[in-house]
Amino acid sequence: MRHGWSIGGCVGLYEWWCKATKKGDKRKYYWIYVERNGGRNEIRADLVKTIRSHYDRLERIAEDVKRLGYKGAAQILSAKLPQTAESRSGDLGEILAVELVEEEVDLRVPVCRLRYKDGRNVVMRGDDFIGVGYKGADKRLWLLKGEAKSNKVLSKKTVTSAREVLNRDNGRCTPASLLFVADRLLESNDRHDNLLGRSLRDEGDMKSLCADCIDHMLFTVSGNGPHASLKEDLDAVGTNCNHYVVKSTS
């Protein structure tokens, strides 16, 4: 199992759960994940643990169990979990997208936004997820701006809407979202997190990062197969940065 900076703490969640078909050309990546027969049973326990961890730290949940018992701890956690179908679907899409980034893209998603929601059924504003890290021989700061969509049936309208969000702010991470991540890292007790937070805070102010160091990911999860609009969307984008279009079917 993977721990450390990982939010969910699971290695190979998608590897065990889904069969992947990956295509890539000139900085454009089209990935399709289809649930394996029996795959959900293979990862059920890890998936439940991962979902919990996106709403609260696992060690904090364990402390609640020790002090209050399972019933008391469950009541505390349930107060954070969304109750409406729409909110649950939206949160799940974001959780699965974050786990995919850390498993397949080799970037950190160091802050779990769902722990900071104003209300359990409230949709948070800003970028759905931001991946961060350092790449290249010169260890340049690298970002990934992500948009997650979870629908019973994926449509062209949903894909178009997601791309519009990714293109906002000239394709850069929303300043408020970037500063939110930076501030959380600066509050960490880890020196490396602090340094990364400082870099992100400077980027939020100066916007000095080259466009080719800001990747985009459009992540979708739905019950229907890959919609033609996904491939059309990917074909239409440029190659100034890495573009990931992901379709997950369950």
Coordinates of N, CA and C in Angstrom, one line a residue, residues 3-189:
H3 N 1.6 5.0 1.0 CA 1.2 6.0 2.0 C 1.9 7.3 1.7
G4 N 2.5 8.0 2.7 CA 3.2 9.3 2.5 C 2.2 10.3 2.0
W5 N 2.5 10.9 0.8 CA 1.7 12.0 0.4 C 0.4 11.6 -0.2
S6 N 0.2 10.4 -0.5 CA -1.1 9.9 -1.2 C -2.3 10.2 -0.3
I7 N -3.3 10.7 -0.9 CA -4.6 11.0 -0.2 C -5.2 9.7 0.2
G8 N -5.4 8.8 -0.8 CA -6.1 7.6 -0.5 C -5.3 6.5 0.1
G9 N -4.0 6.5 -0.3 CA -3.1 5.5 0.3 C -3.2 4.1 -0.3
C10 N -3.7 4.0 -1.5 CA -3.9 2.7 -2.2 C -3.0 2.7 -3.4
V11 N -2.3 1.6 -3.6 CA -1.5 1.3 -4.8 C -2.3 0.5 -5.8
G12 N -2.3 0.9 -7.0 CA -2.9 0.1 -8.1 C -4.4 0.0 -7.9
L13 N -5.1 1.0 -7.5 CA -6.6 1.0 -7.4 C -7.2 0.7 -8.7
Y14 N -6.7 1.5 -9.7 CA -7.3 1.3 -11.1 C -6.7 0.0 -11.7
E15 N -5.5 -0.3 -11.4 CA -4.9 -1.5 -11.9 C -5.7 -2.8 -11.6
W16 N -6.2 -2.9 -10.4 CA -7.0 -4.0 -10.0 C -8.4 -3.9 -10.4
W17 N -8.9 -2.7 -10.5 CA -10.3 -2.4 -10.7 C -10.7 -2.4 -12.1
C18 N -9.9 -1.8 -13.0 CA -10.3 -1.6 -14.4 C -9.3 -2.1 -15.4
K19 N -9.9 -2.4 -16.6 CA -9.0 -2.6 -17.7 C -8.8 -1.3 -18.5
A20 N -7.6 -1.0 -18.8 CA -7.3 0.3 -19.4 C -6.9 0.2 -20.8
T21 N -7.4 1.1 -21.6 CA -6.9 1.3 -23.0 C -6.4 2.7 -23.1
K22 N -5.1 2.8 -23.5 CA -4.5 4.1 -23.5 C -3.9 4.4 -24.9
K23 N -4.2 5.6 -25.4 CA -3.7 6.1 -26.6 C -3.1 7.4 -26.4
G24 N -1.9 7.7 -27.1 CA -1.3 9.0 -26.9 C -0.5 9.4 -28.1
D25 N -0.6 10.7 -28.4 CA 0.1 11.2 -29.6 C 0.3 12.7 -29.5
K26 N 1.6 13.2 -29.5 CA 1.9 14.6 -29.5 C 1.2 15.3 -28.3
R27 N 1.5 14.8 -27.2 CA 1.0 15.5 -25.9 C -0.5 15.4 -25.7
K28 N -1.2 14.5 -26.5 CA -2.6 14.2 -26.3 C -2.8 12.8 -25.9
Y29 N -3.5 12.6 -24.7 CA -3.6 11.2 -24.2 C -5.1 10.9 -24.0
Y30 N -5.5 9.8 -24.5 CA -6.9 9.4 -24.5 C -7.0 8.1 -23.7
W31 N -7.5 8.1 -22.5 CA -7.5 6.9 -21.7 C -8.9 6.4 -21.4
I32 N -9.2 5.1 -21.5 CA -10.5 4.6 -21.3 C -10.3 3.5 -20.2
Y33 N -11.1 3.6 -19.1 CA -11.1 2.6 -18.1 C -12.4 1.9 -18.0
V34 N -12.5 0.6 -18.1 CA -13.7 -0.2 -18.0 C -13.6 -1.2 -16.9
E35 N -14.6 -1.2 -16.0 CA -14.5 -2.0 -14.8 C -14.4 -3.5 -15.2
R36 N -13.4 -4.2 -14.6 CA -13.2 -5.6 -14.8 C -14.4 -6.4 -14.2
N37 N -14.6 -7.6 -14.7 CA -15.6 -8.5 -14.0 C -15.0 -8.9 -12.6
G38 N -15.7 -8.6 -11.6 CA -15.2 -8.8 -10.2 C -14.2 -7.8 -9.7
G39 N -13.9 -6.8 -10.5 CA -12.9 -5.8 -10.1 C -13.3 -5.0 -8.9
R40 N -14.6 -4.7 -8.8 CA -15.1 -3.9 -7.7 C -14.9 -4.6 -6.4
N41 N -15.1 -5.9 -6.4 CA -15.0 -6.7 -5.2 C -13.5 -6.7 -4.8
E42 N -12.6 -6.7 -5.8 CA -11.2 -6.8 -5.5 C -10.7 -5.5 -4.7
I43 N -11.3 -4.4 -5.0 CA -10.8 -3.1 -4.5 C -11.8 -2.5 -3.5
R44 N -12.9 -3.2 -3.2 CA -14.0 -2.6 -2.3 C -13.4 -2.0 -1.0
A45 N -12.7 -2.8 -0.3 CA -12.2 -2.3 1.0 C -11.3 -1.1 0.9
D46 N -10.4 -1.2 -0.1 CA -9.5 -0.1 -0.4 C -10.2 1.2 -0.8
L47 N -11.3 1.0 -1.7 CA -12.0 2.1 -2.2 C -12.8 2.8 -1.1
V48 N -13.4 2.0 -0.2 CA -14.1 2.6 1.0 C -13.1 3.4 1.8
K49 N -12.0 2.9 2.1 CA -10.9 3.6 2.9 C -10.5 4.9 2.1
T50 N -10.3 4.8 0.8 CA -9.9 5.9 0.1 C -11.0 7.0 0.1
I51 N -12.2 6.7 -0.1 CA -13.3 7.7 0.0 C -13.4 8.3 1.3
R52 N -13.2 7.6 2.4 CA -13.2 8.2 3.7 C -12.1 9.2 3.9
S53 N -10.9 8.8 3.3 CA -9.8 9.7 3.5 C -9.9 11.0 2.8
H54 N -10.8 11.1 1.8 CA -11.0 12.4 1.1 C -11.8 13.4 2.0
Y55 N -12.5 12.8 3.0 CA -13.3 13.7 3.8 C -12.7 14.0 5.1
D56 N -11.8 13.2 5.6 CA -11.1 13.4 6.8 C -9.8 12.5 6.8
R57 N -8.8 12.9 7.7 CA -7.6 12.2 7.8 C -7.9 10.8 8.4
L58 N -7.3 9.8 7.9 CA -7.6 8.4 8.4 C -7.1 8.3 9.9
E59 N -6.0 9.0 10.2 CA -5.6 8.9 11.6 C -6.5 9.6 12.6
R60 N -7.2 10.6 12.1 CA -8.2 11.3 12.9 C -9.4 10.5 13.1
I61 N -9.8 9.8 12.0 CA -11.0 8.8 12.1 C -10.7 7.7 13.2
A62 N -9.4 7.2 13.1 CA -9.0 6.2 14.0 C -9.0 6.7 15.5
E63 N -8.6 8.0 15.7 CA -8.7 8.6 17.0 C -10.1 8.6 17.5
D64 N -11.1 9.0 16.6 CA -12.5 9.1 17.0 C -13.0 7.7 17.4
V65 N -12.6 6.7 16.6 CA -13.0 5.3 17.0 C -12.5 4.9 18.3
K66 N -11.3 5.2 18.6 CA -10.7 4.9 19.9 C -11.4 5.6 21.1
R67 N -11.7 6.8 20.9 CA -12.4 7.6 21.9 C -13.9 7.4 22.1
L68 N -14.5 7.3 20.9 CA -16.0 7.3 20.9 C -16.6 5.9 20.5
G69 N -15.8 5.0 20.0 CA -16.3 3.8 19.4 C -16.8 4.0 18.0
Y70 N -17.1 2.9 17.3 CA -17.4 2.9 15.9 C -18.7 3.8 15.7
K71 N -19.7 3.6 16.5 CA -20.9 4.4 16.3 C -20.7 5.9 16.4
G72 N -19.9 6.3 17.4 CA -19.7 7.7 17.6 C -18.8 8.3 16.4
A73 N -17.8 7.5 16.0 CA -17.0 7.9 14.9 C -17.7 8.0 13.6
A74 N -18.6 7.1 13.4 CA -19.5 7.0 12.2 C -20.4 8.3 12.1
Q75 N -20.9 8.7 13.2 CA -21.8 9.9 13.3 C -21.0 11.1 12.9
I76 N -19.7 11.2 13.4 CA -18.9 12.4 13.0 C -18.6 12.4 11.5
L77 N -18.2 11.2 11.0 CA -17.9 11.2 9.6 C -19.1 11.4 8.7
S78 N -20.3 10.8 9.1 CA -21.5 11.0 8.3 C -21.9 12.4 8.2
A79 N -21.5 13.3 9.1 CA -21.9 14.7 9.1 C -21.2 15.4 8.0
K80 N -20.1 14.8 7.5 CA -19.3 15.4 6.4 C -19.7 14.8 5.0
L81 N -20.4 13.7 5.0 CA -20.7 13.0 3.7 C -21.9 13.6 3.1
P82 N -21.8 13.8 1.7 CA -23.0 14.4 1.0 C -24.2 13.4 1.1
Q83 N -25.4 14.1 1.1 CA -26.6 13.3 1.2 C -27.4 13.2 -0.1
T84 N -27.3 14.2 -0.9 CA -28.0 14.2 -2.2 C -27.3 13.4 -3.3
A85 N -28.1 12.8 -4.2 CA -27.5 12.0 -5.2 C -26.5 12.8 -6.1
E86 N -26.9 14.1 -6.4 CA -26.0 14.9 -7.2 C -24.7 15.2 -6.5
S87 N -24.8 15.5 -5.2 CA -23.5 15.8 -4.5 C -22.6 14.6 -4.4
R88 N -23.2 13.5 -4.1 CA -22.4 12.2 -4.0 C -21.8 11.9 -5.3
S89 N -22.5 12.1 -6.4 CA -21.9 11.8 -7.8 C -20.8 12.8 -8.0
G90 N -21.0 14.1 -7.7 CA -19.9 15.0 -8.0 C -18.6 14.7 -7.2
D91 N -18.8 14.4 -5.9 CA -17.7 14.1 -5.0 C -17.0 12.9 -5.5
L92 N -17.7 11.9 -5.9 CA -17.1 10.6 -6.3 C -16.2 10.9 -7.6
G93 N -16.7 11.7 -8.5 CA -16.0 12.0 -9.7 C -14.6 12.6 -9.4
E94 N -14.7 13.5 -8.4 CA -13.5 14.2 -8.0 C -12.5 13.3 -7.3
I95 N -13.0 12.4 -6.5 CA -12.2 11.5 -5.7 C -11.5 10.5 -6.7
L96 N -12.2 10.0 -7.7 CA -11.6 9.0 -8.6 C -10.6 9.7 -9.5
A97 N -10.8 11.0 -9.8 CA -9.9 11.7 -10.7 C -8.6 11.9 -9.9
V98 N -8.7 12.3 -8.7 CA -7.5 12.5 -7.9 C -6.6 11.3 -7.7
E99 N -7.3 10.2 -7.5 CA -6.6 8.9 -7.4 C -5.9 8.5 -8.7
L100 N -6.6 8.8 -9.8 CA -6.0 8.5 -11.1 C -4.7 9.3 -11.3
V101 N -4.8 10.6 -11.0 CA -3.6 11.4 -11.2 C -2.4 10.9 -10.4
E102 N -2.6 10.6 -9.2 CA -1.5 10.1 -8.3 C -1.0 8.7 -8.8
E103 N -1.9 7.9 -9.4 CA -1.5 6.6 -9.8 C -0.8 6.6 -11.2
E104 N -1.3 7.5 -12.1 CA -0.8 7.3 -13.5 C -0.1 8.5 -14.0
V105 N -0.1 9.7 -13.4 CA 0.5 10.9 -14.0 C 1.7 11.3 -13.3
D106 N 2.0 10.7 -12.1 CA 3.3 11.0 -11.4 C 3.3 12.5 -10.9
L107 N 2.2 13.0 -10.4 CA 2.1 14.3 -9.8 C 1.4 14.1 -8.5
R108 N 1.6 15.0 -7.6 CA 0.9 15.0 -6.3 C -0.4 15.8 -6.4
V109 N -1.4 15.3 -5.7 CA -2.6 16.2 -5.5 C -2.5 16.4 -4.0
P110 N -1.8 17.4 -3.5 CA -1.4 17.4 -2.1 C -2.5 17.9 -1.1
V111 N -3.6 18.4 -1.6 CA -4.6 18.9 -0.8 C -6.0 18.3 -1.2
C112 N -6.7 17.7 -0.3 CA -8.0 17.2 -0.5 C -9.0 18.2 -0.3
R113 N -9.6 18.7 -1.3 CA -10.6 19.9 -1.2 C -11.8 19.5 -0.4
L114 N -12.2 18.2 -0.5 CA -13.5 17.8 0.1 C -13.5 17.9 1.7
R115 N -12.3 18.0 2.2 CA -12.2 18.2 3.7 C -12.5 19.6 4.1
Y116 N -12.6 20.5 3.1 CA -12.8 21.9 3.5 C -14.1 22.5 2.9
K117 N -15.1 21.6 2.7 CA -16.3 22.0 2.1 C -17.1 22.8 3.2
D118 N -17.8 23.9 2.8 CA -18.7 24.6 3.7 C -19.9 23.9 4.2
G119 N -20.3 22.9 3.4 CA -21.5 22.1 3.7 C -21.4 20.8 2.9
R120 N -21.9 19.7 3.5 CA -21.7 18.4 2.8 C -22.4 18.3 1.5
N121 N -23.4 19.2 1.2 CA -24.1 19.1 -0.1 C -23.7 20.3 -1.0
V122 N -22.7 21.1 -0.5 CA -22.3 22.3 -1.2 C -21.2 22.0 -2.3
V123 N -21.4 22.5 -3.5 CA -20.4 22.4 -4.5 C -19.3 23.4 -4.4
M124 N -18.1 23.0 -4.2 CA -17.0 23.9 -4.1 C -16.7 24.6 -5.4
R125 N -16.3 25.9 -5.3 CA -15.9 26.6 -6.5 C -14.4 26.4 -6.8
G126 N -14.0 26.8 -8.0 CA -12.6 26.7 -8.3 C -12.3 25.4 -9.1
D127 N -11.1 25.1 -9.3 CA -10.6 23.9 -10.0 C -11.0 22.7 -9.2
D128 N -11.4 21.7 -9.9 CA -11.8 20.4 -9.2 C -10.6 19.8 -8.5
F129 N -9.5 19.7 -9.2 CA -8.3 19.2 -8.6 C -7.1 19.8 -9.3
I130 N -6.0 19.9 -8.5 CA -4.7 20.5 -9.0 C -3.6 19.5 -8.7
G131 N -2.9 19.1 -9.7 CA -1.7 18.3 -9.5 C -0.5 19.1 -9.5
V132 N 0.5 18.8 -8.7 CA 1.7 19.6 -8.6 C 2.9 18.7 -8.5
G133 N 4.1 19.3 -8.9 CA 5.3 18.5 -8.8 C 6.4 19.3 -9.5
Y134 N 7.6 18.6 -9.6 CA 8.7 19.2 -10.3 C 9.2 18.2 -11.3
K135 N 9.5 18.7 -12.6 CA 9.9 17.8 -13.7 C 11.0 18.4 -14.4
G136 N 11.7 17.5 -15.2 CA 12.8 18.0 -16.0 C 14.1 18.0 -15.3
A137 N 15.2 18.1 -16.0 CA 16.5 18.1 -15.4 C 16.7 19.3 -14.5
D138 N 16.0 20.4 -14.8 CA 16.1 21.6 -14.0 C 15.0 21.7 -12.9
K139 N 14.3 20.6 -12.8 CA 13.2 20.5 -11.7 C 12.3 21.7 -11.7
R140 N 11.7 21.9 -12.9 CA 10.8 23.0 -13.0 C 9.4 22.7 -12.3
L141 N 8.8 23.7 -11.8 CA 7.5 23.5 -11.2 C 6.5 23.1 -12.3
W142 N 5.7 22.1 -12.0 CA 4.7 21.6 -13.0 C 3.4 21.5 -12.4
L143 N 2.3 21.9 -13.1 CA 1.0 21.9 -12.6 C 0.1 21.1 -13.5
L144 N -1.0 20.6 -13.0 CA -2.1 19.9 -13.8 C -3.4 20.5 -13.3
K145 N -4.1 21.1 -14.2 CA -5.5 21.7 -14.0 C -6.5 20.6 -14.4
G146 N -7.4 20.3 -13.4 CA -8.3 19.2 -13.7 C -9.8 19.5 -13.5
E147 N -10.6 18.9 -14.4 CA -12.0 19.1 -14.3 C -12.6 17.7 -14.3
A148 N -13.5 17.4 -13.3 CA -14.1 16.1 -13.2 C -15.6 16.2 -13.4
K149 N -16.1 15.2 -14.2 CA -17.5 15.2 -14.5 C -18.1 13.8 -14.2
S150 N -19.1 13.7 -13.4 CA -19.7 12.4 -13.1 C -21.2 12.5 -13.4
N151 N -21.6 11.6 -14.4 CA -23.0 11.6 -14.9 C -23.5 10.2 -15.1
K152 N -24.7 10.0 -15.0 CA -25.3 8.7 -15.3 C -25.1 8.4 -16.8
V153 N -25.3 9.5 -17.6 CA -25.1 9.3 -19.1 C -24.2 10.5 -19.5
L154 N -23.1 10.3 -20.0 CA -22.2 11.4 -20.5 C -22.7 11.9 -21.8
S155 N -22.7 13.3 -21.9 CA -23.2 14.0 -23.1 C -22.2 14.9 -23.7
K156 N -22.4 15.4 -24.9 CA -21.5 16.3 -25.5 C -21.6 17.7 -24.8
K157 N -22.7 18.0 -24.3 CA -22.9 19.3 -23.5 C -22.0 19.3 -22.3
T158 N -21.9 18.1 -21.6 CA -21.0 18.0 -20.4 C -19.6 18.2 -20.8
V159 N -19.2 17.5 -21.9 CA -17.8 17.6 -22.3 C -17.4 19.0 -22.7
T160 N -18.3 19.7 -23.5 CA -18.1 21.1 -23.9 C -18.0 22.0 -22.7
S161 N -18.8 21.8 -21.7 CA -18.8 22.6 -20.5 C -17.5 22.4 -19.7
A162 N -17.0 21.2 -19.6 CA -15.7 20.9 -18.9 C -14.6 21.6 -19.6
R163 N -14.5 21.5 -21.0 CA -13.4 22.1 -21.7 C -13.4 23.7 -21.5
E164 N -14.6 24.2 -21.5 CA -14.7 25.7 -21.2 C -14.1 26.1 -19.9
V165 N -14.3 25.2 -18.9 CA -13.7 25.5 -17.6 C -12.2 25.4 -17.6
L166 N -11.7 24.4 -18.3 CA -10.2 24.2 -18.4 C -9.6 25.3 -19.1
N167 N -10.3 25.9 -20.1 CA -9.7 27.0 -20.9 C -9.8 28.4 -20.2
R168 N -10.5 28.5 -19.1 CA -10.6 29.8 -18.4 C -9.2 30.2 -17.8
D169 N -9.1 31.5 -17.6 CA -7.9 32.0 -17.1 C -6.7 31.7 -17.9
N170 N -6.9 31.7 -19.3 CA -5.9 31.4 -20.2 C -5.3 30.0 -20.0
G171 N -6.1 29.1 -19.5 CA -5.7 27.7 -19.3 C -4.9 27.5 -18.0
R172 N -4.7 28.5 -17.2 CA -4.0 28.4 -16.0 C -4.9 28.0 -14.8
C173 N -4.4 27.5 -13.8 CA -5.2 27.2 -12.6 C -5.8 28.5 -12.1
T174 N -7.0 28.4 -11.6 CA -7.7 29.5 -11.1 C -6.9 30.1 -9.9
P175 N -6.6 31.4 -9.9 CA -5.7 31.9 -8.9 C -6.2 31.6 -7.4
A176 N -7.4 31.7 -7.2 CA -7.9 31.4 -5.8 C -7.7 29.9 -5.5
S177 N -7.9 29.0 -6.5 CA -7.7 27.6 -6.2 C -6.2 27.3 -5.9
L178 N -5.3 27.9 -6.7 CA -3.9 27.7 -6.5 C -3.4 28.2 -5.2
L179 N -3.9 29.4 -4.8 CA -3.5 30.0 -3.5 C -4.1 29.1 -2.3
F180 N -5.3 28.5 -2.5 CA -5.8 27.7 -1.5 C -4.9 26.5 -1.3
V181 N -4.4 25.8 -2.3 CA -3.5 24.7 -2.2 C -2.2 25.2 -1.5
A182 N -1.7 26.3 -2.0 CA -0.4 26.9 -1.5 C -0.5 27.1 0.0
D183 N -1.6 27.7 0.5 CA -1.8 28.1 1.9 C -1.8 26.8 2.7
R184 N -2.5 25.8 2.2 CA -2.6 24.5 3.0 C -1.2 23.9 3.1
L185 N -0.4 24.0 2.1 CA 1.0 23.4 2.1 C 1.9 24.2 3.1
L186 N 1.6 25.5 3.1 CA 2.4 26.4 4.0 C 2.1 26.1 5.5
E187 N 0.9 25.6 5.7 CA 0.5 25.3 7.1 C 1.0 23.9 7.6
S188 N 1.6 23.2 6.6 CA 2.1 21.8 6.9 C 3.3 21.9 7.8
N189 N 3.6 20.8 8.6 CA 4.8 20.7 9.4 C 6.0 20.1 8.6

